Short mmCIF file of C-alpha atoms in Angstrom, two decimals:
data_model
loop_
_atom_site.label_atom_id
_atom_site.label_comp_id
_atom_site.label_asym_id
_atom_site.label_seq_id
_atom_site.Cartn_x
_atom_site.Cartn_y
_atom_site.Cartn_z
CA MET A 1 0.02 0.01 0.00
CA ALA A 2 1.34 3.45 -0.92
CA ASP A 3 2.37 5.82 1.81
CA TYR A 4 0.80 9.26 1.34
CA SER A 5 2.19 10.93 4.34
CA PHE A 6 3.98 14.23 4.23
CA ASP A 7 5.99 14.63 7.37
CA LYS A 8 9.26 16.41 7.99
CA SER A 9 11.31 13.52 6.57
CA ARG A 10 9.69 14.20 3.10
CA ARG A 11 10.86 17.92 3.06
CA LEU A 12 14.15 19.75 2.41
CA LEU A 13 14.35 21.71 5.68
CA ASN A 14 17.47 23.92 5.54
CA ALA A 15 19.99 25.53 3.30
CA ALA A 16 22.35 22.55 3.51
CA ASP A 17 19.56 20.34 2.03
CA TYR A 18 18.87 22.80 -0.84
CA LYS A 19 22.53 23.64 -1.81
CA PRO A 20 23.49 20.25 -3.39
CA VAL A 21 20.37 20.40 -5.50
CA PHE A 22 21.10 23.83 -6.78
CA ASP A 23 24.84 23.18 -7.29
CA LYS A 24 24.68 19.71 -8.88
CA ALA A 25 21.16 19.22 -10.29
CA VAL A 26 21.19 16.01 -12.33
CA PHE A 27 17.62 16.18 -13.60
CA LYS A 28 15.85 19.26 -14.75
CA VAL A 29 12.24 19.52 -16.03
CA SER A 30 10.38 22.75 -16.62
CA SER A 31 7.32 24.35 -17.99
CA GLN A 32 6.68 27.96 -18.67
CA GLN A 33 5.80 28.68 -15.04
CA LEU A 34 7.73 25.98 -13.06
CA LEU A 35 11.21 24.49 -12.85
CA PHE A 36 12.09 21.24 -11.06
CA LEU A 37 15.65 20.55 -10.15
CA SER A 38 16.62 17.26 -8.51
CA ILE A 39 19.47 14.96 -7.49
CA PRO A 40 19.35 11.33 -6.29
CA ASN A 41 19.33 10.83 -2.55
CA GLN A 42 20.31 7.89 -0.30
CA LEU A 43 16.94 7.69 1.43
CA SER A 44 14.09 5.31 0.73
CA HIS A 45 11.74 8.11 -0.29
CA PRO A 46 11.79 11.51 -2.28
CA ARG A 47 12.06 14.84 -0.56
CA ILE A 48 10.85 18.24 -1.77
CA GLY A 49 11.62 21.84 -1.20
CA LEU A 50 9.77 24.92 -2.54
CA VAL A 51 11.08 28.21 -3.68
CA VAL A 52 8.28 30.67 -4.38
CA ALA A 53 9.69 34.14 -4.47
CA LYS A 54 7.71 37.30 -3.57
CA LYS A 55 9.32 38.83 -6.74
CA ASN A 56 7.53 36.26 -8.90
CA ILE A 57 4.29 35.94 -7.10
CA ARG A 58 3.37 39.14 -5.42
CA PHE A 59 0.50 38.35 -3.01
CA ALA A 60 1.04 35.97 -0.01
CA SER A 61 -2.33 34.43 -0.51
CA GLN A 62 -1.33 33.41 -4.14
CA ARG A 63 2.11 32.13 -2.94
CA ASN A 64 0.43 30.03 -0.23
CA ARG A 65 -2.09 28.62 -2.67
CA VAL A 66 0.64 27.66 -5.16
CA LYS A 67 2.72 26.05 -2.42
CA ARG A 68 -0.32 24.16 -1.06
CA ILE A 69 -1.14 22.73 -4.47
CA ILE A 70 2.41 21.68 -5.23
CA ARG A 71 2.81 19.95 -1.83
CA GLU A 72 -0.49 18.20 -2.27
CA SER A 73 0.47 16.99 -5.78
CA PHE A 74 3.84 15.79 -4.41
CA ARG A 75 2.03 13.93 -1.58
CA LEU A 76 -0.13 12.11 -4.13
CA HIS A 77 2.63 11.39 -6.63
CA GLN A 78 5.46 10.51 -4.25
CA ALA A 79 4.92 6.69 -4.63
CA GLU A 80 5.77 7.05 -8.30
CA ILE A 81 8.81 9.34 -7.92
CA PRO A 82 12.17 7.77 -7.50
CA ASN A 83 14.39 8.60 -4.40
CA LEU A 84 15.29 12.19 -5.29
CA ASP A 85 15.81 15.51 -3.55
CA ILE A 86 13.64 17.92 -5.52
CA VAL A 87 13.52 21.69 -5.56
CA VAL A 88 10.53 23.35 -7.15
CA LEU A 89 11.01 26.92 -8.38
CA ALA A 90 8.09 29.09 -9.24
CA LYS A 91 8.51 31.43 -12.20
CA ARG A 92 6.66 34.66 -13.04
CA ASN A 93 2.93 34.44 -13.84
CA LEU A 94 2.47 31.15 -12.00
CA ASP A 95 -0.31 32.81 -10.05
CA THR A 96 -2.31 33.46 -13.17
CA LEU A 97 -3.07 29.74 -13.48
CA ASP A 98 -6.24 28.50 -11.85
CA ASN A 99 -6.13 25.46 -9.51
CA LYS A 100 -7.10 22.96 -12.20
CA ALA A 101 -4.42 24.16 -14.67
CA LEU A 102 -1.77 24.26 -11.84
CA HIS A 103 -2.60 20.70 -10.78
CA HIS A 104 -2.35 19.55 -14.43
CA SER A 105 0.99 21.36 -15.04
CA VAL A 106 2.51 19.94 -11.82
CA ALA A 107 1.40 16.35 -12.53
CA LYS A 108 2.79 16.58 -16.07
CA LEU A 109 6.14 17.66 -14.61
CA TRP A 110 6.19 14.82 -12.12
CA LYS A 111 5.72 12.34 -14.95
CA GLN A 112 8.59 13.95 -16.93
CA LEU A 113 10.84 13.88 -13.93
CA GLN A 114 9.97 10.23 -13.13
CA ARG A 115 10.70 9.30 -16.84
CA LYS A 116 14.07 11.06 -16.82
CA ALA A 117 15.17 9.60 -13.51
CA ASN A 118 14.08 6.05 -14.52
CA ARG A 119 15.82 6.35 -17.85
CA GLN A 120 19.13 7.23 -16.25
CA THR A 121 18.93 4.61 -13.46
CA THR A 122 18.03 1.63 -15.68
CA PRO A 123 20.81 0.23 -17.93
#
């Protein structure tokens, strides 16, 4: 049975967790509004960190909505995602997407990331 929890062990918590992903990103997938950077980790599950800048999404309520939707999508897709540390960066105009379009865009990027990671790990 899939584990759909989202506790602290599933998150990148501090700068030391984020730095290797930014410095040595192995897998990159993006859309017009989002960028996913990731590196393999030695854990038995993926972890996620979010970077949603005030510069790109002006209002706090919109930043919170975007983060909530991305976290929920990660929670539901984490069983399919290989063991990666993932940083999700929000680009400009992400807040213009409605919830349905944002869910669709994020789900599409999870599939692309999964495909890339699986292609590299299988001989």
